[in-house]
PDB file of C-alpha atoms in Angstrom:
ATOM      1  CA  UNK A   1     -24.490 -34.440  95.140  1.00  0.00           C
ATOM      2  CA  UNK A   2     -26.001 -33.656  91.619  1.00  0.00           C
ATOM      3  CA  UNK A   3     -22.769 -33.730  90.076  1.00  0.00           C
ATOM      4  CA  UNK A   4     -22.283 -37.411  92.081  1.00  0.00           C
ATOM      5  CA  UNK A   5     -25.373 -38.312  90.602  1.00  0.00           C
ATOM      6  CA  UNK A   6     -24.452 -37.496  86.847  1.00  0.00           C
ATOM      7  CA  UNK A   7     -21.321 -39.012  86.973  1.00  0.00           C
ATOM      8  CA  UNK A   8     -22.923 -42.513  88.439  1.00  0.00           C
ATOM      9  CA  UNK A   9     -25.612 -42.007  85.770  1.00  0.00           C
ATOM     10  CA  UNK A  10     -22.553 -41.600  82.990  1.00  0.00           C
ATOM     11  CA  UNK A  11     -20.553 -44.804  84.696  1.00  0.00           C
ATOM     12  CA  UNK A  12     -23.923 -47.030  84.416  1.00  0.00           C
ATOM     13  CA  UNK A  13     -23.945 -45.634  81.088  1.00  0.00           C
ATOM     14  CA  UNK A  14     -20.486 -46.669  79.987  1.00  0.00           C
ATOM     15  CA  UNK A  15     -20.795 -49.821  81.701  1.00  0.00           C
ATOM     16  CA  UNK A  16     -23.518 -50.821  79.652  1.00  0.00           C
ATOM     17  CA  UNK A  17     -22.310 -49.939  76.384  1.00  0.00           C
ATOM     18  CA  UNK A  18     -19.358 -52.086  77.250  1.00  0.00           C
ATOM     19  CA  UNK A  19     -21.597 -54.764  78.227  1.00  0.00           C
ATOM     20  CA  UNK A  20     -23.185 -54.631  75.417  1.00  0.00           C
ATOM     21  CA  UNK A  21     -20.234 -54.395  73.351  1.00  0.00           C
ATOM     22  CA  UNK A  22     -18.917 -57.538  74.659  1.00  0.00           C
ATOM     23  CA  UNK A  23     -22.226 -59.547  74.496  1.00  0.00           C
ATOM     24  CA  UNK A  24     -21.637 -58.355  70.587  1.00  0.00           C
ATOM     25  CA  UNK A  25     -18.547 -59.887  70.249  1.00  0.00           C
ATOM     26  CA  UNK A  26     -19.191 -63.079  72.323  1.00  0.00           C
ATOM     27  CA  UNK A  27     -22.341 -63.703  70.128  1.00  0.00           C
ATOM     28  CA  UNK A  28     -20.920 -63.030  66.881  1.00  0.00           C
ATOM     29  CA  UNK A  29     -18.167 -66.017  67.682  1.00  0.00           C
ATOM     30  CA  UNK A  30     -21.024 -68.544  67.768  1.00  0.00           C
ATOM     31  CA  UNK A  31     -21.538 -71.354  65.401  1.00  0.00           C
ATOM     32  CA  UNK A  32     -22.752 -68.809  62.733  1.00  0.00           C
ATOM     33  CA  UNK A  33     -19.965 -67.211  62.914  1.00  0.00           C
ATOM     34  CA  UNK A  34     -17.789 -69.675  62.251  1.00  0.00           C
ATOM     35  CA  UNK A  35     -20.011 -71.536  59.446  1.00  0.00           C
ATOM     36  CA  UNK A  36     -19.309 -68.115  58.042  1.00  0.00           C
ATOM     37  CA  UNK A  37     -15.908 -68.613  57.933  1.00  0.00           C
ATOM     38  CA  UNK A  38     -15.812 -71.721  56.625  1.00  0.00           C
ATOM     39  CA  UNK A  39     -13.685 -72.979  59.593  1.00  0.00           C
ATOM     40  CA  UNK A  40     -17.281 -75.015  60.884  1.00  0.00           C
ATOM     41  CA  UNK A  41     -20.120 -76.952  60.472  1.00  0.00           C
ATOM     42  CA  UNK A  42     -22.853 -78.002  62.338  1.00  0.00           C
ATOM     43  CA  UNK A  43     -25.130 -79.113  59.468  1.00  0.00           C
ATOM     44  CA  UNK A  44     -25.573 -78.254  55.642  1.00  0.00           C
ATOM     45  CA  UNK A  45     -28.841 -77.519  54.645  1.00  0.00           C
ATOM     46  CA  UNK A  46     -29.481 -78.383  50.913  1.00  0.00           C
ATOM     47  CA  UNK A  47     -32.071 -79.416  48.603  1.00  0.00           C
ATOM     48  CA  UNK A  48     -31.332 -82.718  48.526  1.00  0.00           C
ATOM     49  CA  UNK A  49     -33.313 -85.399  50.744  1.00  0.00           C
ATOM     50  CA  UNK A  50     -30.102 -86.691  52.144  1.00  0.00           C
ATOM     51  CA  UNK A  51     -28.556 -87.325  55.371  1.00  0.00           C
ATOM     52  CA  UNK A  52     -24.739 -87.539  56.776  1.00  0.00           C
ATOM     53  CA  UNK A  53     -24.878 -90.187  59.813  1.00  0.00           C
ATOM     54  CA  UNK A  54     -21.277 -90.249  61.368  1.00  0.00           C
ATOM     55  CA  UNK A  55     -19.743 -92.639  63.912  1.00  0.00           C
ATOM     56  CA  UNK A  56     -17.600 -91.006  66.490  1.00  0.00           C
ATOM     57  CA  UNK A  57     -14.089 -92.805  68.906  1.00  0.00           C
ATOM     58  CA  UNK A  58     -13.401 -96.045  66.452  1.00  0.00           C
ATOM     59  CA  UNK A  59     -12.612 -98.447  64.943  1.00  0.00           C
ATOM     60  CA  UNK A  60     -13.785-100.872  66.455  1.00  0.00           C
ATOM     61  CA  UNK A  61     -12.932-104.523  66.134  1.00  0.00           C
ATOM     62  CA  UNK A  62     -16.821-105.753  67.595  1.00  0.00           C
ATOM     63  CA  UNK A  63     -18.800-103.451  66.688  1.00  0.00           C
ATOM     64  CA  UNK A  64     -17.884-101.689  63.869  1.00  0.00           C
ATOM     65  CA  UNK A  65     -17.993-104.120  61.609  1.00  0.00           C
ATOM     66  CA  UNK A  66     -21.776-104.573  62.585  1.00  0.00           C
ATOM     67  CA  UNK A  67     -22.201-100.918  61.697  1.00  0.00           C
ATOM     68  CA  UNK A  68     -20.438-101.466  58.612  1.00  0.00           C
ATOM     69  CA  UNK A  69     -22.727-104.548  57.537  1.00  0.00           C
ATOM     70  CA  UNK A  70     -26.031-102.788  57.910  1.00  0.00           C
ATOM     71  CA  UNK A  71     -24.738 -99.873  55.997  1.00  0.00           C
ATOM     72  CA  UNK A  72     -23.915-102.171  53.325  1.00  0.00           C
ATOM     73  CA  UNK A  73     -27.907-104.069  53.791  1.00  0.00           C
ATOM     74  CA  UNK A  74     -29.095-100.310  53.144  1.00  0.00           C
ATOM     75  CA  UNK A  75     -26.795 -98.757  50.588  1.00  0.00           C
ATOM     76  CA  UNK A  76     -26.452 -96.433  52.866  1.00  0.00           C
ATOM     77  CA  UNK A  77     -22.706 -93.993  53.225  1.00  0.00           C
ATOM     78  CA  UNK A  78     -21.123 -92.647  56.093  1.00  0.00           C
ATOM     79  CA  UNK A  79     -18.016 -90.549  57.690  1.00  0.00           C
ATOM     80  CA  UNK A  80     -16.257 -92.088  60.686  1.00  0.00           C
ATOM     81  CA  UNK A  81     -14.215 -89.702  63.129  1.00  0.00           C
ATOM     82  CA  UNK A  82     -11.568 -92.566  64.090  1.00  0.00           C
ATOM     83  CA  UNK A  83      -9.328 -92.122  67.160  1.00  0.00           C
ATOM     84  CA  UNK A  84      -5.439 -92.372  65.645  1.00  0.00           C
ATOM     85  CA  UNK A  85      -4.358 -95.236  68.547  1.00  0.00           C
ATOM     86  CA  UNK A  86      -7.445 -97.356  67.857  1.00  0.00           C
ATOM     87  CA  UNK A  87      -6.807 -97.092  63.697  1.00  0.00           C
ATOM     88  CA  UNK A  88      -2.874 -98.235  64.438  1.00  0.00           C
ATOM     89  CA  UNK A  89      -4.584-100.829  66.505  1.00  0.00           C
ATOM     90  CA  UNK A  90      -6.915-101.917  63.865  1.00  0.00           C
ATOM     91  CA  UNK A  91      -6.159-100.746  60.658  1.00  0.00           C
ATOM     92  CA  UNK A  92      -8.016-103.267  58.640  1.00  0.00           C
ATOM     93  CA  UNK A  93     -11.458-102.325  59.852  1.00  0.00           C
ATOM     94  CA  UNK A  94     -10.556 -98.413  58.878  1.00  0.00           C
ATOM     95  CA  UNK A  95      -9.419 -99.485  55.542  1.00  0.00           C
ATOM     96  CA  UNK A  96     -12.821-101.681  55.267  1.00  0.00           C
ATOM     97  CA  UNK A  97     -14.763 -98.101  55.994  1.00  0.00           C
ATOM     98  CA  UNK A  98     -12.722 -96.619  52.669  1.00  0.00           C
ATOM     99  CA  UNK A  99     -13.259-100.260  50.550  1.00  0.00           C
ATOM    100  CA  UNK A 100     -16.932 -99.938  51.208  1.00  0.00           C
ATOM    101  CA  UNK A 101     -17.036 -96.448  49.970  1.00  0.00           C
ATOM    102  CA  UNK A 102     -17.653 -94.651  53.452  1.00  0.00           C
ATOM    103  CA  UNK A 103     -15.354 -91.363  54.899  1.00  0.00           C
ATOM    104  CA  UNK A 104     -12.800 -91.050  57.489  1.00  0.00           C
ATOM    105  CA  UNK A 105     -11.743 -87.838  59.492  1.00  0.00           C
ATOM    106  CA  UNK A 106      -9.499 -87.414  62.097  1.00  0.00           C
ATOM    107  CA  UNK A 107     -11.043 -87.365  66.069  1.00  0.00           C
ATOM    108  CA  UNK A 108      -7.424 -87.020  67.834  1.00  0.00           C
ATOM    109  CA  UNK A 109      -4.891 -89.257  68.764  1.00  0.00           C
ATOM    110  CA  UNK A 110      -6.103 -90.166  71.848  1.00  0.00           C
ATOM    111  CA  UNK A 111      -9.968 -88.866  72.085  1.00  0.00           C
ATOM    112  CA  UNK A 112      -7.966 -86.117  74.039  1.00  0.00           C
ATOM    113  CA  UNK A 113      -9.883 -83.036  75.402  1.00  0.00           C
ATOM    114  CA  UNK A 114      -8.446 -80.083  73.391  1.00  0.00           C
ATOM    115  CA  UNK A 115      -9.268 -77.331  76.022  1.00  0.00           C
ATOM    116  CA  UNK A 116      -6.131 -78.490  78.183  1.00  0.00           C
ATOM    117  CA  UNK A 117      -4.047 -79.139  75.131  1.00  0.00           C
ATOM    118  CA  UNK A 118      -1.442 -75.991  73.785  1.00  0.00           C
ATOM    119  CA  UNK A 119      -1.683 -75.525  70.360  1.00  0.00           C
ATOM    120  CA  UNK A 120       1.290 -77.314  69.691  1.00  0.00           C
ATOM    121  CA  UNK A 121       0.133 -80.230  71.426  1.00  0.00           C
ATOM    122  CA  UNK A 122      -3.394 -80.282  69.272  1.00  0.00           C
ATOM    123  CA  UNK A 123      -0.987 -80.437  66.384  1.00  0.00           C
ATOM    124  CA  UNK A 124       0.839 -83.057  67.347  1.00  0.00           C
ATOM    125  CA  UNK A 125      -2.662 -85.338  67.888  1.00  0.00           C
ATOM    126  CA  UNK A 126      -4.263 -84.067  65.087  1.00  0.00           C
ATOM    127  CA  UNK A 127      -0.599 -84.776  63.107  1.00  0.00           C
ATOM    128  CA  UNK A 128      -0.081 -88.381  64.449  1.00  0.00           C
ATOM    129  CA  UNK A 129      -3.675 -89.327  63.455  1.00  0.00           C
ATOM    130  CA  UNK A 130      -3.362 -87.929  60.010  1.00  0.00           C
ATOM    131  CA  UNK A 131      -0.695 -90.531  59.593  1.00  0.00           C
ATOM    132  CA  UNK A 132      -2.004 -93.478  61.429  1.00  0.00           C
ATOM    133  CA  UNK A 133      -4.751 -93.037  58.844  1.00  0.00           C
ATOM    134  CA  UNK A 134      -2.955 -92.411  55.838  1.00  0.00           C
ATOM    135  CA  UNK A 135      -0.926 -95.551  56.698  1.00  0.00           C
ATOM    136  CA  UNK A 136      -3.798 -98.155  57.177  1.00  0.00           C
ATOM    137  CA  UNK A 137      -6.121 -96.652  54.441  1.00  0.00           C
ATOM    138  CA  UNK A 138      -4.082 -94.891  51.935  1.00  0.00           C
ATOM    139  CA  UNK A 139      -6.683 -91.704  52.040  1.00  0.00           C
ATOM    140  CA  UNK A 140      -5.631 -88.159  53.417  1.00  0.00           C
ATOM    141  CA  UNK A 141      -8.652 -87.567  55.892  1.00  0.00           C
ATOM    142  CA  UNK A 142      -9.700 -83.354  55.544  1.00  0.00           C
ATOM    143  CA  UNK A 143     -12.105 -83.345  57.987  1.00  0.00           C
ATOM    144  CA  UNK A 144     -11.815 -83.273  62.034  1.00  0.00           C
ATOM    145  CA  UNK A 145     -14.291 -83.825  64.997  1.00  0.00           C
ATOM    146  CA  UNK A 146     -13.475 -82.831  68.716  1.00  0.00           C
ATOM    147  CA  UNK A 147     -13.884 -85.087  71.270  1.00  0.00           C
ATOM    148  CA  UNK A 148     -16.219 -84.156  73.623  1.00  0.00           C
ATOM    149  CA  UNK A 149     -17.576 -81.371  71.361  1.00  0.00           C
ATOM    150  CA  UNK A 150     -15.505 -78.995  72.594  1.00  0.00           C
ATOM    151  CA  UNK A 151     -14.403 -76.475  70.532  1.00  0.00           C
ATOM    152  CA  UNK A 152     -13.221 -72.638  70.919  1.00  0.00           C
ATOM    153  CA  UNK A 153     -11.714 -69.869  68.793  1.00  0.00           C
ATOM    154  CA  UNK A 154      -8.419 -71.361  69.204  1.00  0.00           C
ATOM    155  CA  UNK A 155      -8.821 -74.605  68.962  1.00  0.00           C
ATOM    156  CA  UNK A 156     -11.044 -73.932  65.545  1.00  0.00           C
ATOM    157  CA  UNK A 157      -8.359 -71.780  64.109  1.00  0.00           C
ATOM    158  CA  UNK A 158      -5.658 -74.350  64.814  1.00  0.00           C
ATOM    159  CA  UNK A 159      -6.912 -76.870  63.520  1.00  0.00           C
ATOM    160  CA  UNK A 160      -7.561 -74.882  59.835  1.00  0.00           C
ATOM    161  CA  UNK A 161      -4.471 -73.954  60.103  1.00  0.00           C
ATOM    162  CA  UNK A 162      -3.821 -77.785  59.415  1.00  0.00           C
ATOM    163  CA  UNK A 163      -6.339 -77.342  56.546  1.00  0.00           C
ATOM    164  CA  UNK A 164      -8.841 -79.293  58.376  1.00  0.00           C
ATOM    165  CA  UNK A 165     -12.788 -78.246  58.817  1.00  0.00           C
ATOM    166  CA  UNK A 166     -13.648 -78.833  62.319  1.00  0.00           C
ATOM    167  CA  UNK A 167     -17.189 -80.928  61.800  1.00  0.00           C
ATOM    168  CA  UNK A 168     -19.907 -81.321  64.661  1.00  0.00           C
ATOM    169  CA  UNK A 169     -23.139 -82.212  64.700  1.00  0.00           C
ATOM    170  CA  UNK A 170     -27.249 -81.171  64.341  1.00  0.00           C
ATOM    171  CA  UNK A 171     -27.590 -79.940  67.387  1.00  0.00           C
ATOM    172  CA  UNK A 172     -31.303 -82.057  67.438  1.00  0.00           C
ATOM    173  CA  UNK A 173     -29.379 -85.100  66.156  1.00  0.00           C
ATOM    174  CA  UNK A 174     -27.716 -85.766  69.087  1.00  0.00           C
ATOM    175  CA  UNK A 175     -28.262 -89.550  70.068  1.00  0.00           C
ATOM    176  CA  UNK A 176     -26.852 -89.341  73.170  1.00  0.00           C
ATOM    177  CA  UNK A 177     -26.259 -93.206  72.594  1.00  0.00           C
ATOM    178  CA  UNK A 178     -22.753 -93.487  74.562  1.00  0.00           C
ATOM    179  CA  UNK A 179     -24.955 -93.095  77.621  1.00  0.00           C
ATOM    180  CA  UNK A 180     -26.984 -96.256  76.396  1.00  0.00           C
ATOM    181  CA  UNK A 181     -30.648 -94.164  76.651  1.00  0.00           C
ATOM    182  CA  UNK A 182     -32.469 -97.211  74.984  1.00  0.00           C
ATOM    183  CA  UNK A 183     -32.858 -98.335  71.997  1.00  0.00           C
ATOM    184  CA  UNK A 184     -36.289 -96.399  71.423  1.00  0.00           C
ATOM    185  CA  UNK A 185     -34.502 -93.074  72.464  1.00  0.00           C
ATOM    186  CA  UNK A 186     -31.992 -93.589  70.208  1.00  0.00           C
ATOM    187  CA  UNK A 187     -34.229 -94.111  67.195  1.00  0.00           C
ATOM    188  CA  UNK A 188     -36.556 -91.472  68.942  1.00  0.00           C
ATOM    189  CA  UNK A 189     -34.011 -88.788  68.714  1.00  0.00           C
ATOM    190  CA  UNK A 190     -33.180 -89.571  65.228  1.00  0.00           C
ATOM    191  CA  UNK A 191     -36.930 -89.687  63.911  1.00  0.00           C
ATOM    192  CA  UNK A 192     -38.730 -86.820  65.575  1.00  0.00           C
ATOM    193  CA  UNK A 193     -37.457 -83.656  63.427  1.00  0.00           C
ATOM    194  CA  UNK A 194     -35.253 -85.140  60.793  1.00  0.00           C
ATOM    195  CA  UNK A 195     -34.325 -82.568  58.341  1.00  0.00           C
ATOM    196  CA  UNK A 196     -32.255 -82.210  55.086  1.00  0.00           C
ATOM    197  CA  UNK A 197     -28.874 -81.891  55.578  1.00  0.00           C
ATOM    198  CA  UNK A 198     -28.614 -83.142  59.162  1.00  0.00           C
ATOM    199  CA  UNK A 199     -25.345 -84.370  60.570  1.00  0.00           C
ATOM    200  CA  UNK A 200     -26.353 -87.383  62.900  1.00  0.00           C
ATOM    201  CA  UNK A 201     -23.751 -88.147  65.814  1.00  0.00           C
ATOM    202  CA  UNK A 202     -23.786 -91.977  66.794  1.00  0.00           C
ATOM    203  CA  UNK A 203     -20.678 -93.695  68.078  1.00  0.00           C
ATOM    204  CA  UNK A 204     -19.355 -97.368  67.325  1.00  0.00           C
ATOM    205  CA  UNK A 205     -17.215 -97.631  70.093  1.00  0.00           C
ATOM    206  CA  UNK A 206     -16.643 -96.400  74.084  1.00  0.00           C
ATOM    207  CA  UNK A 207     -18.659 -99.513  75.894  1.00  0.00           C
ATOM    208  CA  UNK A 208     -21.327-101.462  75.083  1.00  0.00           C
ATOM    209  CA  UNK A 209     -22.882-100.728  71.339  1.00  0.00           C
ATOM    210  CA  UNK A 210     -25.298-103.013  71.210  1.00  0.00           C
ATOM    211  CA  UNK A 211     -28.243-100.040  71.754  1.00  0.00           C
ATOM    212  CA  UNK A 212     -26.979 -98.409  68.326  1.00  0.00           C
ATOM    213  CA  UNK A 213     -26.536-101.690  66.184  1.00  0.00           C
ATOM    214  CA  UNK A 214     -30.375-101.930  67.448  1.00  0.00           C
ATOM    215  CA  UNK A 215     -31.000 -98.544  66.498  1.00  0.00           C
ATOM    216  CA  UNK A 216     -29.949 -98.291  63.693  1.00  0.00           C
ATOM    217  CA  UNK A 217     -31.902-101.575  62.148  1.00  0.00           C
ATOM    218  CA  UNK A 218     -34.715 -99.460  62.680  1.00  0.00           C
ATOM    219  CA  UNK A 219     -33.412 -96.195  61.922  1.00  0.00           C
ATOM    220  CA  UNK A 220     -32.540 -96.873  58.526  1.00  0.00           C
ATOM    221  CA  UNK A 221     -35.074 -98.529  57.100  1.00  0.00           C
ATOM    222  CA  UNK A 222     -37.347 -95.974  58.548  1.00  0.00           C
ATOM    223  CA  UNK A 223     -35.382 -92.864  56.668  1.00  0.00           C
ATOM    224  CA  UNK A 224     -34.911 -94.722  53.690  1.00  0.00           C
ATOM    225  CA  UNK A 225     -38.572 -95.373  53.591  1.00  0.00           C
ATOM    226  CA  UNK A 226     -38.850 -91.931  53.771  1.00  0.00           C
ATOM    227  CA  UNK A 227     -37.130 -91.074  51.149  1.00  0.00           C
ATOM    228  CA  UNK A 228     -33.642 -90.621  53.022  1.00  0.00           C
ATOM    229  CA  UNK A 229     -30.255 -91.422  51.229  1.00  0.00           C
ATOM    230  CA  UNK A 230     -27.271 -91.758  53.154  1.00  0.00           C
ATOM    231  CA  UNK A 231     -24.101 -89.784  52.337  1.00  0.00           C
ATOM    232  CA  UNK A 232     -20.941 -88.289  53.552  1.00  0.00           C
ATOM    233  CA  UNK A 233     -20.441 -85.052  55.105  1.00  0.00           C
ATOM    234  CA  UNK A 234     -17.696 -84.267  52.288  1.00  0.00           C
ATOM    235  CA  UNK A 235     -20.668 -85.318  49.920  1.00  0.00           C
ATOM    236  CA  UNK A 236     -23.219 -83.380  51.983  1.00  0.00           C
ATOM    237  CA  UNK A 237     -20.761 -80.157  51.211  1.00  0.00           C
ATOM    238  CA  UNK A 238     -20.333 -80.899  47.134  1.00  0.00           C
ATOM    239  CA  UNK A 239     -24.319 -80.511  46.992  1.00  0.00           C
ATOM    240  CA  UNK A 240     -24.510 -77.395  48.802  1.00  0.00           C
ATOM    241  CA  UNK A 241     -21.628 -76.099  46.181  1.00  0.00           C
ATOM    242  CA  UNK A 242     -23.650 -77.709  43.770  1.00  0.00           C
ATOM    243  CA  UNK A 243     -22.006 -80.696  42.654  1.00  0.00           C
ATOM    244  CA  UNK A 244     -24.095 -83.493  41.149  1.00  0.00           C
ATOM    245  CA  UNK A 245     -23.204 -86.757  42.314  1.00  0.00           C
ATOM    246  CA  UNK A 246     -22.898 -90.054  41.144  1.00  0.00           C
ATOM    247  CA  UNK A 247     -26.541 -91.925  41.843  1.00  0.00           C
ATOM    248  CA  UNK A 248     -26.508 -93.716  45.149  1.00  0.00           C
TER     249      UNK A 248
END
């Protein structure tokens, strides 16, 4: 019976060094450990009082063009994760985004959910999307967005592998605005615990817009009041490496 109870004490034992073992290596693949890599972002804190606001799923022929107007009323820059069938579909507002000074990246083909892709099949959106946005706007896009937020080891990998940096988002700068909150959510969410660097997540396009277009008559004014400039996330990662820009 002793010698039952030893072994039982050794098994817990071993079980929870495993445990804890695993925990270890589940933790260390979180979103540090991949803005570590340099496979990642989330945000990029710098010194800079600037911003990144990014539109997710268009173009879109109603309402980004109203996006695209009050970013021009506020001098304001911005990176737009377009969806490769909707640029083929309307390739003259994505090449208005790149007239008017503002980013594209690549957001799949068909907003499609990477977890049930294969690799080979993230490739291939990620691939036809590169070109549907070469094609309308004459720019090579470098950055990517998944839909849905979903990302995982794999999908993260494969996509570098393309020599695209998978972008998301300020985890507290999530609008939630494709689920049409309000319009005093949406500027709520924004406001409360804006920080340097941030990386806001808005979309132009999935239903009705109208809450954002609101939104964002108040939001940027309000930041810019602030002291808030509006840049790219490419241009939010030249000031953390500690390239001077142009003045806004």
């Amino acid at each position: 019976m002793k010698q039952l109870k030893v072994f039982l004490l050794l098994l817990v034992s071993l079980q929870f060094v495993l445990s804890s073992s695993i925990e270890a290596r589940a933790e260390s693949k979180n979103r540090y450990y991949y803005e570590k890599q340099g496979t990642a972002i989330w945000e990029v804190p710098v010194k800079e009082k600037v911003i990144a606001i990014t539109f997710d799923d268009g173009p879109n022929d109603e309402y980004t063009p109203q996006v695209l107007d009050l970013l021009k009323k506020y001098n304001a820059k911005a990176t737009f994760f377009l969806v490769g069938e909707r640029v083929a579909k309307y390739p003259n507002v994505a090449l208005r985004e790149i007239n008017e000074g503002h980013e594209v990246a690549n957001h799949t083909f068909s907003h499609a959910r990477l977890q049930y892709l294969t690799d080979e099949q993230i490739r291939d959106q990620l691939h036809k999307t590169h070109e549907a946005i070469i094609a309308a706007t004459h720019v090579e896009p470098v950055l990517f967005r998944p839909p849905f937020g979903y990302y995982s080891e794999r999908s993260i990998n494969t996509v570098h592998e393309l020599g695209y940096l998978t972008v998301m988002w300020s985890w507290h700068q999530d609008t939630f605005d494709w689920q049409n909150p309000g319009v005093y959510k949406i500027v709520s969410n924004v406001l409360k615990d804006t920080k340097k660097g941030d990386i806001v997540l808005f979309h132009d396009h999935g239903g009705d817009r109208s809450q954002t277009i609101n939104a964002l008559k108040q939001i940027l004014p309000a930041l810019q009041k602030q002291g808030y400039q509006f840049v790219t996330v490419s241009q939010l990662l030249q000031l953390k490496a500690g390239v001077k820009l142009p003045s806004f």
